[in-house]
mmCIF file of C-alpha atoms and ligand atoms in Angstrom:
data_model
loop_
_atom_site.group_PDB
_atom_site.id
_atom_site.type_symbol
_atom_site.label_atom_id
_atom_site.label_comp_id
_atom_site.label_asym_id
_atom_site.label_seq_id
_atom_site.Cartn_x
_atom_site.Cartn_y
_atom_site.Cartn_z
ATOM 1 C CA MET A 1 -11.593 12.524 -79.053
ATOM 2 C CA ARG A 2 -10.107 14.452 -76.236
ATOM 3 C CA PHE A 3 -9.340 13.844 -72.763
ATOM 4 C CA ASP A 4 -8.104 16.475 -70.054
ATOM 5 C CA VAL A 5 -6.441 14.518 -67.379
ATOM 6 C CA VAL A 6 -5.947 16.902 -64.283
ATOM 7 C CA THR A 7 -3.264 15.679 -61.998
ATOM 8 C CA LEU A 8 -0.703 16.365 -59.826
ATOM 9 C CA PHE A 9 0.982 13.904 -61.139
ATOM 10 C CA ALA A 10 0.864 14.093 -64.860
ATOM 11 C CA GLU A 11 5.030 11.685 -65.200
ATOM 12 C CA LEU A 12 2.797 8.912 -64.269
ATOM 13 C CA PHE A 13 1.050 8.204 -67.250
ATOM 14 C CA SER A 14 4.072 9.548 -69.835
ATOM 15 C CA PRO A 15 5.339 4.945 -69.738
ATOM 16 C CA PHE A 16 2.131 4.397 -70.096
ATOM 17 C CA ILE A 17 0.691 6.883 -73.406
ATOM 18 C CA ARG A 18 4.185 5.473 -75.273
ATOM 19 C CA ALA A 19 3.240 1.794 -74.509
ATOM 20 C CA GLY A 20 1.350 -1.794 -76.157
ATOM 21 C CA VAL A 21 -0.943 -1.471 -78.546
ATOM 22 C CA THR A 22 -2.344 1.358 -77.713
ATOM 23 C CA ARG A 23 0.094 4.038 -78.584
ATOM 24 C CA ARG A 24 -0.905 4.432 -82.089
ATOM 25 C CA ALA A 25 -4.078 5.683 -80.332
ATOM 26 C CA PHE A 26 -2.932 8.401 -77.749
ATOM 27 C CA GLU A 27 0.287 9.191 -80.457
ATOM 28 C CA SER A 28 -1.983 9.804 -83.367
ATOM 29 C CA ALA A 29 -4.180 11.949 -80.907
ATOM 30 C CA LEU A 30 -7.118 9.494 -82.232
ATOM 31 C CA VAL A 31 -7.697 10.107 -78.616
ATOM 32 C CA ASP A 32 -5.910 13.295 -77.831
ATOM 33 C CA VAL A 33 -4.729 13.364 -73.833
ATOM 34 C CA HIS A 34 -3.733 16.350 -72.314
ATOM 35 C CA PHE A 35 -2.389 17.027 -68.671
ATOM 36 C CA SER A 36 -3.384 19.676 -66.274
ATOM 37 C CA ASN A 37 -1.412 20.642 -62.988
ATOM 38 C CA PRO A 38 -3.581 22.508 -60.167
ATOM 39 C CA ARG A 39 -0.365 23.340 -58.635
ATOM 40 C CA ASP A 40 -0.281 25.665 -62.073
ATOM 41 C CA PHE A 41 -3.478 27.356 -61.054
ATOM 42 C CA THR A 42 -1.968 28.470 -57.091
ATOM 43 C CA THR A 43 -1.416 31.754 -56.335
ATOM 44 C CA GLY A 44 1.074 32.465 -52.832
ATOM 45 C CA ASN A 45 4.702 31.653 -52.589
ATOM 46 C CA TYR A 46 4.270 27.821 -51.510
ATOM 47 C CA ARG A 47 2.166 26.465 -54.353
ATOM 48 C CA ARG A 48 -0.561 25.338 -52.406
ATOM 49 C CA VAL A 49 -2.815 22.831 -53.891
ATOM 50 C CA ASP A 50 -3.734 20.950 -49.990
ATOM 51 C CA ASP A 51 -4.623 21.924 -46.800
ATOM 52 C CA ARG A 52 -5.821 20.404 -43.322
ATOM 53 C CA PRO A 53 -9.811 19.217 -43.459
ATOM 54 C CA PHE A 54 -11.436 21.622 -41.081
ATOM 55 C CA GLY A 55 -12.936 19.462 -38.244
ATOM 56 C CA GLY A 56 -10.306 18.025 -37.891
ATOM 57 C CA GLY A 57 -8.610 14.737 -38.458
ATOM 58 C CA PRO A 58 -5.488 13.014 -40.458
ATOM 59 C CA GLY A 59 -3.994 14.003 -43.549
ATOM 60 C CA MET A 60 -5.009 16.790 -46.301
ATOM 61 C CA VAL A 61 -7.458 17.361 -48.432
ATOM 62 C CA MET A 62 -7.230 19.398 -51.881
ATOM 63 C CA MET A 63 -8.314 22.314 -52.435
ATOM 64 C CA ALA A 64 -11.140 23.332 -54.595
ATOM 65 C CA GLU A 65 -9.555 26.326 -55.950
ATOM 66 C CA PRO A 66 -6.757 25.504 -57.643
ATOM 67 C CA LEU A 67 -8.779 22.033 -58.793
ATOM 68 C CA ALA A 68 -11.390 25.242 -60.222
ATOM 69 C CA LYS A 69 -9.345 26.905 -61.816
ATOM 70 C CA ALA A 70 -7.499 24.150 -63.881
ATOM 71 C CA VAL A 71 -11.284 23.046 -64.923
ATOM 72 C CA ALA A 72 -12.109 26.195 -66.187
ATOM 73 C CA HIS A 73 -8.464 26.662 -68.044
ATOM 74 C CA ILE A 74 -9.471 23.679 -69.978
ATOM 75 C CA ARG A 75 -13.478 24.733 -70.679
ATOM 76 C CA ALA A 76 -11.475 27.961 -72.025
ATOM 77 C CA MET A 77 -9.701 25.482 -74.069
ATOM 78 C CA ARG A 78 -12.152 23.615 -75.999
ATOM 79 C CA ASN A 79 -15.171 24.950 -76.650
ATOM 80 C CA ASP A 80 -17.495 21.913 -75.805
ATOM 81 C CA ASN A 81 -19.231 21.177 -72.711
ATOM 82 C CA ALA A 82 -17.063 17.959 -71.924
ATOM 83 C CA PRO A 83 -18.405 15.573 -68.678
ATOM 84 C CA VAL A 84 -16.114 15.958 -65.205
ATOM 85 C CA ILE A 85 -15.108 12.640 -64.486
ATOM 86 C CA LEU A 86 -14.092 11.547 -60.646
ATOM 87 C CA PHE A 87 -12.440 8.729 -59.704
ATOM 88 C CA SER A 88 -13.534 7.525 -56.370
ATOM 89 C CA PRO A 89 -14.784 4.582 -54.879
ATOM 90 C CA ILE A 90 -18.403 6.095 -53.988
ATOM 91 C CA GLY A 91 -18.720 6.348 -57.979
ATOM 92 C CA LYS A 92 -20.775 3.858 -60.622
ATOM 93 C CA ARG A 93 -18.548 0.445 -61.350
ATOM 94 C CA LEU A 94 -17.189 1.083 -64.645
ATOM 95 C CA ASP A 95 -17.964 -2.314 -67.446
ATOM 96 C CA HIS A 96 -17.589 -3.051 -70.714
ATOM 97 C CA SER A 97 -20.678 -0.970 -71.167
ATOM 98 C CA ALA A 98 -19.696 2.275 -70.241
ATOM 99 C CA VAL A 99 -16.056 2.268 -71.774
ATOM 100 C CA ARG A 100 -17.848 1.854 -75.133
ATOM 101 C CA HIS A 101 -20.138 5.051 -74.514
ATOM 102 C CA TRP A 102 -17.437 6.854 -73.681
ATOM 103 C CA ALA A 103 -14.917 4.986 -76.588
ATOM 104 C CA GLY A 104 -17.972 6.560 -78.915
ATOM 105 C CA SER A 105 -17.765 10.519 -77.155
ATOM 106 C CA SER A 106 -15.661 12.942 -77.932
ATOM 107 C CA GLY A 107 -13.723 12.679 -74.419
ATOM 108 C CA ALA A 108 -13.871 14.351 -71.189
ATOM 109 C CA ILE A 109 -12.360 15.732 -68.620
ATOM 110 C CA LEU A 110 -10.843 13.500 -65.651
ATOM 111 C CA ILE A 111 -10.113 14.387 -62.111
ATOM 112 C CA CYS A 112 -7.725 12.480 -60.071
ATOM 113 C CA GLY A 113 -7.377 13.315 -56.700
ATOM 114 C CA ARG A 114 -5.170 12.784 -54.096
ATOM 115 C CA TYR A 115 -4.311 12.714 -50.567
ATOM 116 C CA GLU A 116 -7.001 11.978 -48.054
ATOM 117 C CA GLY A 117 -9.690 13.447 -50.787
ATOM 118 C CA LEU A 118 -11.406 16.510 -52.783
ATOM 119 C CA ASP A 119 -13.127 19.454 -51.170
ATOM 120 C CA GLN A 120 -16.861 18.355 -51.162
ATOM 121 C CA ARG A 121 -17.572 21.480 -52.695
ATOM 122 C CA PHE A 122 -15.324 20.950 -56.394
ATOM 123 C CA ILE A 123 -17.442 17.988 -56.413
ATOM 124 C CA ASP A 124 -20.695 19.131 -56.030
ATOM 125 C CA THR A 125 -20.230 22.513 -58.252
ATOM 126 C CA HIS A 126 -17.989 20.661 -60.947
ATOM 127 C CA VAL A 127 -18.075 17.188 -60.725
ATOM 128 C CA ASP A 128 -20.628 15.275 -63.153
ATOM 129 C CA ILE A 129 -19.780 11.782 -62.677
ATOM 130 C CA GLN A 130 -18.260 9.536 -60.558
ATOM 131 C CA ILE A 131 -16.454 6.373 -61.155
ATOM 132 C CA SER A 132 -15.363 3.519 -59.424
ATOM 133 C CA LEU A 133 -12.987 0.517 -60.288
ATOM 134 C CA GLY A 134 -13.838 -1.371 -57.232
ATOM 135 C CA ASP A 135 -14.022 -1.423 -53.740
ATOM 136 C CA PHE A 136 -10.569 -0.407 -52.676
ATOM 137 C CA VAL A 137 -9.129 2.847 -51.785
ATOM 138 C CA LEU A 138 -6.051 3.668 -54.059
ATOM 139 C CA SER A 139 -3.633 6.796 -53.017
ATOM 140 C CA GLY A 140 -4.510 8.052 -56.175
ATOM 141 C CA GLY A 141 -6.971 8.679 -59.208
ATOM 142 C CA GLU A 142 -3.987 8.327 -61.603
ATOM 143 C CA ILE A 143 -4.716 4.644 -61.932
ATOM 144 C CA PRO A 144 -8.229 4.592 -62.753
ATOM 145 C CA ALA A 145 -7.807 7.071 -65.285
ATOM 146 C CA MET A 146 -4.774 4.944 -66.719
ATOM 147 C CA ALA A 147 -7.079 1.801 -66.683
ATOM 148 C CA PHE A 148 -10.285 3.988 -68.322
ATOM 149 C CA LEU A 149 -8.079 5.375 -70.682
ATOM 150 C CA ASP A 150 -6.404 2.278 -71.642
ATOM 151 C CA ALA A 151 -9.563 0.711 -72.050
ATOM 152 C CA VAL A 152 -11.172 3.658 -74.590
ATOM 153 C CA ALA A 153 -8.444 3.459 -76.492
ATOM 154 C CA ARG A 154 -8.174 0.209 -77.405
ATOM 155 C CA LEU A 155 -11.625 0.255 -78.370
ATOM 156 C CA GLN A 156 -10.618 3.188 -81.486
ATOM 157 C CA PRO A 157 -10.863 2.034 -85.231
ATOM 158 C CA GLY A 158 -7.351 0.251 -86.148
ATOM 159 C CA VAL A 159 -5.640 -0.260 -82.766
ATOM 160 C CA LEU A 160 -6.637 -3.817 -82.316
ATOM 161 C CA SER A 161 -5.678 -6.521 -84.899
ATOM 162 C CA ASP A 162 -9.023 -7.329 -87.318
ATOM 163 C CA SER A 163 -9.017 -10.540 -85.783
ATOM 164 C CA ASP A 164 -9.445 -9.012 -82.019
ATOM 165 C CA SER A 165 -12.041 -6.702 -83.280
ATOM 166 C CA TYR A 166 -15.030 -9.384 -82.715
ATOM 167 C CA ARG A 167 -14.952 -8.511 -79.466
ATOM 168 C CA PHE A 168 -15.833 -5.070 -79.323
ATOM 169 C CA ASP A 169 -19.596 -4.866 -79.071
ATOM 170 C CA SER A 170 -19.988 -5.812 -75.687
ATOM 171 C CA PHE A 171 -17.786 -7.379 -72.807
ATOM 172 C CA ASN A 172 -16.731 -11.031 -74.937
ATOM 173 C CA GLU A 173 -19.674 -10.131 -77.171
ATOM 174 C CA GLY A 174 -18.262 -12.353 -79.753
ATOM 175 C CA LEU A 175 -18.382 -15.480 -77.557
ATOM 176 C CA GLY A 176 -22.116 -14.339 -76.556
ATOM 177 C CA GLY A 177 -21.246 -12.330 -73.227
ATOM 178 C CA LEU A 178 -18.844 -15.420 -72.247
ATOM 179 C CA LEU A 179 -15.637 -15.195 -70.314
ATOM 180 C CA ASP A 180 -13.393 -16.229 -72.937
ATOM 181 C CA CYS A 181 -11.913 -19.363 -73.064
ATOM 182 C CA PRO A 182 -9.009 -20.664 -72.108
ATOM 183 C CA HIS A 183 -5.221 -20.104 -74.319
ATOM 184 C CA PHE A 184 -2.487 -22.227 -74.555
ATOM 185 C CA THR A 185 0.824 -21.327 -76.763
ATOM 186 C CA ARG A 186 4.700 -23.364 -77.597
ATOM 187 C CA PRO A 187 6.067 -25.778 -75.746
ATOM 188 C CA GLU A 188 2.716 -28.290 -76.334
ATOM 189 C CA VAL A 189 4.461 -29.713 -73.404
ATOM 190 C CA TRP A 190 5.324 -27.679 -70.250
ATOM 191 C CA GLU A 191 6.559 -28.879 -66.843
ATOM 192 C CA GLY A 192 4.989 -31.932 -67.480
ATOM 193 C CA ARG A 193 1.910 -30.512 -68.478
ATOM 194 C CA ALA A 194 0.289 -30.904 -72.541
ATOM 195 C CA VAL A 195 -1.754 -28.771 -74.466
ATOM 196 C CA PRO A 196 -5.185 -29.993 -73.971
ATOM 197 C CA ALA A 197 -4.991 -32.689 -77.704
ATOM 198 C CA VAL A 198 -7.984 -31.078 -79.225
ATOM 199 C CA LEU A 199 -6.402 -27.818 -79.755
ATOM 200 C CA MET A 200 -3.404 -29.987 -81.573
ATOM 201 C CA SER A 201 -6.265 -31.790 -83.868
ATOM 202 C CA GLY A 202 -6.165 -29.198 -86.465
ATOM 203 C CA ASN A 203 -10.291 -30.030 -87.005
ATOM 204 C CA HIS A 204 -11.427 -26.279 -86.063
ATOM 205 C CA GLY A 205 -15.110 -27.900 -85.904
ATOM 206 C CA GLN A 206 -14.170 -30.007 -82.650
ATOM 207 C CA ILE A 207 -12.341 -26.807 -81.620
ATOM 208 C CA GLY A 208 -14.568 -24.230 -81.716
ATOM 209 C CA ARG A 209 -16.986 -26.447 -79.948
ATOM 210 C CA TRP A 210 -14.568 -26.697 -77.043
ATOM 211 C CA ARG A 211 -13.547 -23.394 -76.892
ATOM 212 C CA ARG A 212 -17.053 -22.430 -76.557
ATOM 213 C CA ASN A 213 -18.356 -25.296 -73.887
ATOM 214 C CA GLN A 214 -14.801 -24.093 -71.867
ATOM 215 C CA SER A 215 -16.023 -20.597 -72.155
ATOM 216 C CA LEU A 216 -19.559 -21.835 -70.953
ATOM 217 C CA SER A 217 -17.721 -23.641 -67.652
ATOM 218 C CA LEU A 218 -16.109 -21.341 -66.511
ATOM 219 C CA THR A 219 -18.673 -18.577 -66.673
ATOM 220 C CA ALA A 220 -21.232 -20.852 -64.911
ATOM 221 C CA ASP A 221 -18.028 -21.756 -62.351
ATOM 222 C CA HIS A 222 -16.216 -17.685 -61.750
ATOM 223 C CA ARG A 223 -19.145 -15.651 -62.925
ATOM 224 C CA PRO A 224 -22.900 -17.337 -62.890
ATOM 225 C CA ASP A 225 -24.276 -13.685 -62.606
ATOM 226 C CA LEU A 226 -22.970 -13.123 -66.893
ATOM 227 C CA LEU A 227 -24.979 -16.224 -67.903
ATOM 228 C CA ALA A 228 -28.225 -14.468 -67.281
ATOM 229 C CA THR A 229 -27.207 -11.373 -69.904
ATOM 230 C CA ALA A 230 -25.604 -14.050 -72.246
ATOM 231 C CA GLY A 231 -28.880 -16.034 -71.998
ATOM 232 C CA ALA A 232 -30.637 -12.731 -73.619
ATOM 233 C CA THR A 233 -27.876 -12.700 -76.652
ATOM 234 C CA GLY A 234 -26.072 -15.713 -77.421
ATOM 235 C CA LEU A 235 -26.790 -18.805 -75.905
ATOM 236 C CA SER A 236 -28.667 -21.944 -77.229
ATOM 237 C CA ASP A 237 -30.538 -24.525 -75.328
ATOM 238 C CA ALA A 238 -27.515 -26.867 -75.846
ATOM 239 C CA ASP A 239 -25.697 -23.916 -74.387
ATOM 240 C CA GLY A 240 -28.320 -23.943 -71.394
ATOM 241 C CA GLN A 241 -27.563 -27.317 -70.415
ATOM 242 C CA ASN A 242 -24.159 -27.173 -70.519
ATOM 243 C CA ALA A 243 -24.012 -23.885 -68.657
ATOM 244 C CA LEU A 244 -26.607 -25.272 -65.867
ATOM 245 C CA THR A 245 -24.880 -28.674 -65.313
ATOM 246 C CA GLY A 246 -21.216 -27.328 -65.982
ATOM 247 C CA LYS A 247 -20.243 -29.667 -68.146
ATOM 248 C CA ILE A 248 -18.541 -30.281 -71.240
HETATM 249 C C1 9WO B 1 -11.419 7.735 -51.102
HETATM 250 C C2 9WO B 1 -12.492 7.879 -50.811
HETATM 251 C C3 9WO B 1 -12.826 6.281 -49.790
HETATM 252 C C4 9WO B 1 -13.931 5.681 -49.650
HETATM 253 C C5 9WO B 1 -15.070 5.931 -49.716
HETATM 254 C C6 9WO B 1 -15.249 7.682 -50.331
HETATM 255 C C7 9WO B 1 -13.397 7.958 -51.114
HETATM 256 N N1 9WO B 1 -13.831 8.960 -51.870
HETATM 257 C C8 9WO B 1 -12.331 9.028 -52.260
HETATM 258 C C9 9WO B 1 -11.020 10.197 -53.384
HETATM 259 O O1 9WO B 1 -12.721 10.240 -54.436
HETATM 260 N N2 9WO B 1 -10.261 9.945 -52.926
HETATM 261 C C10 9WO B 1 -9.388 10.345 -53.633
HETATM 262 C C11 9WO B 1 -9.155 10.084 -54.910
HETATM 263 C C12 9WO B 1 -8.191 11.185 -52.913
HETATM 264 C C13 9WO B 1 -7.137 9.893 -52.168
HETATM 265 C C14 9WO B 1 -7.221 9.341 -53.990
HETATM 266 N N3 9WO B 1 -8.518 8.386 -54.103
HETATM 267 C C15 9WO B 1 -8.646 6.849 -54.523
HETATM 268 C C16 9WO B 1 -9.238 6.882 -55.724
HETATM 269 N N4 9WO B 1 -8.180 6.089 -54.674
HETATM 270 N N5 9WO B 1 -9.322 5.437 -54.501
HETATM 271 C C17 9WO B 1 -9.572 5.694 -55.893
HETATM 272 C C18 9WO B 1 -10.386 4.950 -56.585
HETATM 273 C C19 9WO B 1 -10.484 5.357 -57.785
HETATM 274 C C20 9WO B 1 -11.733 4.487 -58.486
HETATM 275 N N6 9WO B 1 -12.169 3.296 -57.938
HETATM 276 C C21 9WO B 1 -10.938 2.740 -57.391
HETATM 277 C C22 9WO B 1 -10.734 3.332 -56.088
#
């Protein structure tokens, strides 16, 4: 799959592309990421990509023309009809089912805005989908684009270990749509706090039940909305009782 990122700050992506378990996906071009700078599609001595807002007000607005030319250049390079995604707080909230969709797609053109925003005429004529990471405002779309690419890359075959791959199918589907259980590692006692004894017991049946019950009570306490979906997929009657009472 190929993602073309339109950004004024491609250098922000370099450490991200080179780090962690997703590095292989990016460097093997399993997830092929290309960058285009709207500044390369400007005319005039000042290579301007922004200008003052009509109607007045603070800040600057990204001009439509350099963005449109960047998209046209990308479209000429890749001969498909890749959708254009803009990262913006007014978009549809990104969730794991959307990530799965993009992970199985042939890619997209990702627009990272800067300044106060983009000329609305570019959005109206070139943007197919707006995606939000949540109800907050950043200074640019680059971090949302990296979050998106990270989520997509880790779902590619061979990126996660086999033992992690069971989480692939949906948001924690290996756990029946529930939140993950707490994790512990060495030392066995840290600052006077011991690891739950069951995890040291070697009894894998008990450990499995403990983890399942932890997942249920965590989900009931923190994300009761997830229980509705979990109920449709993987909750047993016994789980339902536990989830409702929040007890294990
Ligand atoms: C910012 C904004 C704020 C309120 C309502 C609508 C809005 N649209 C934008 C916007 O598109 N801004 C551009 C991208 C330019 C300024 C920096 N940008 C941005 C994207 N800030 N925050 C995001 C973002 C993207 C996805 N999820 C959360 C925040």
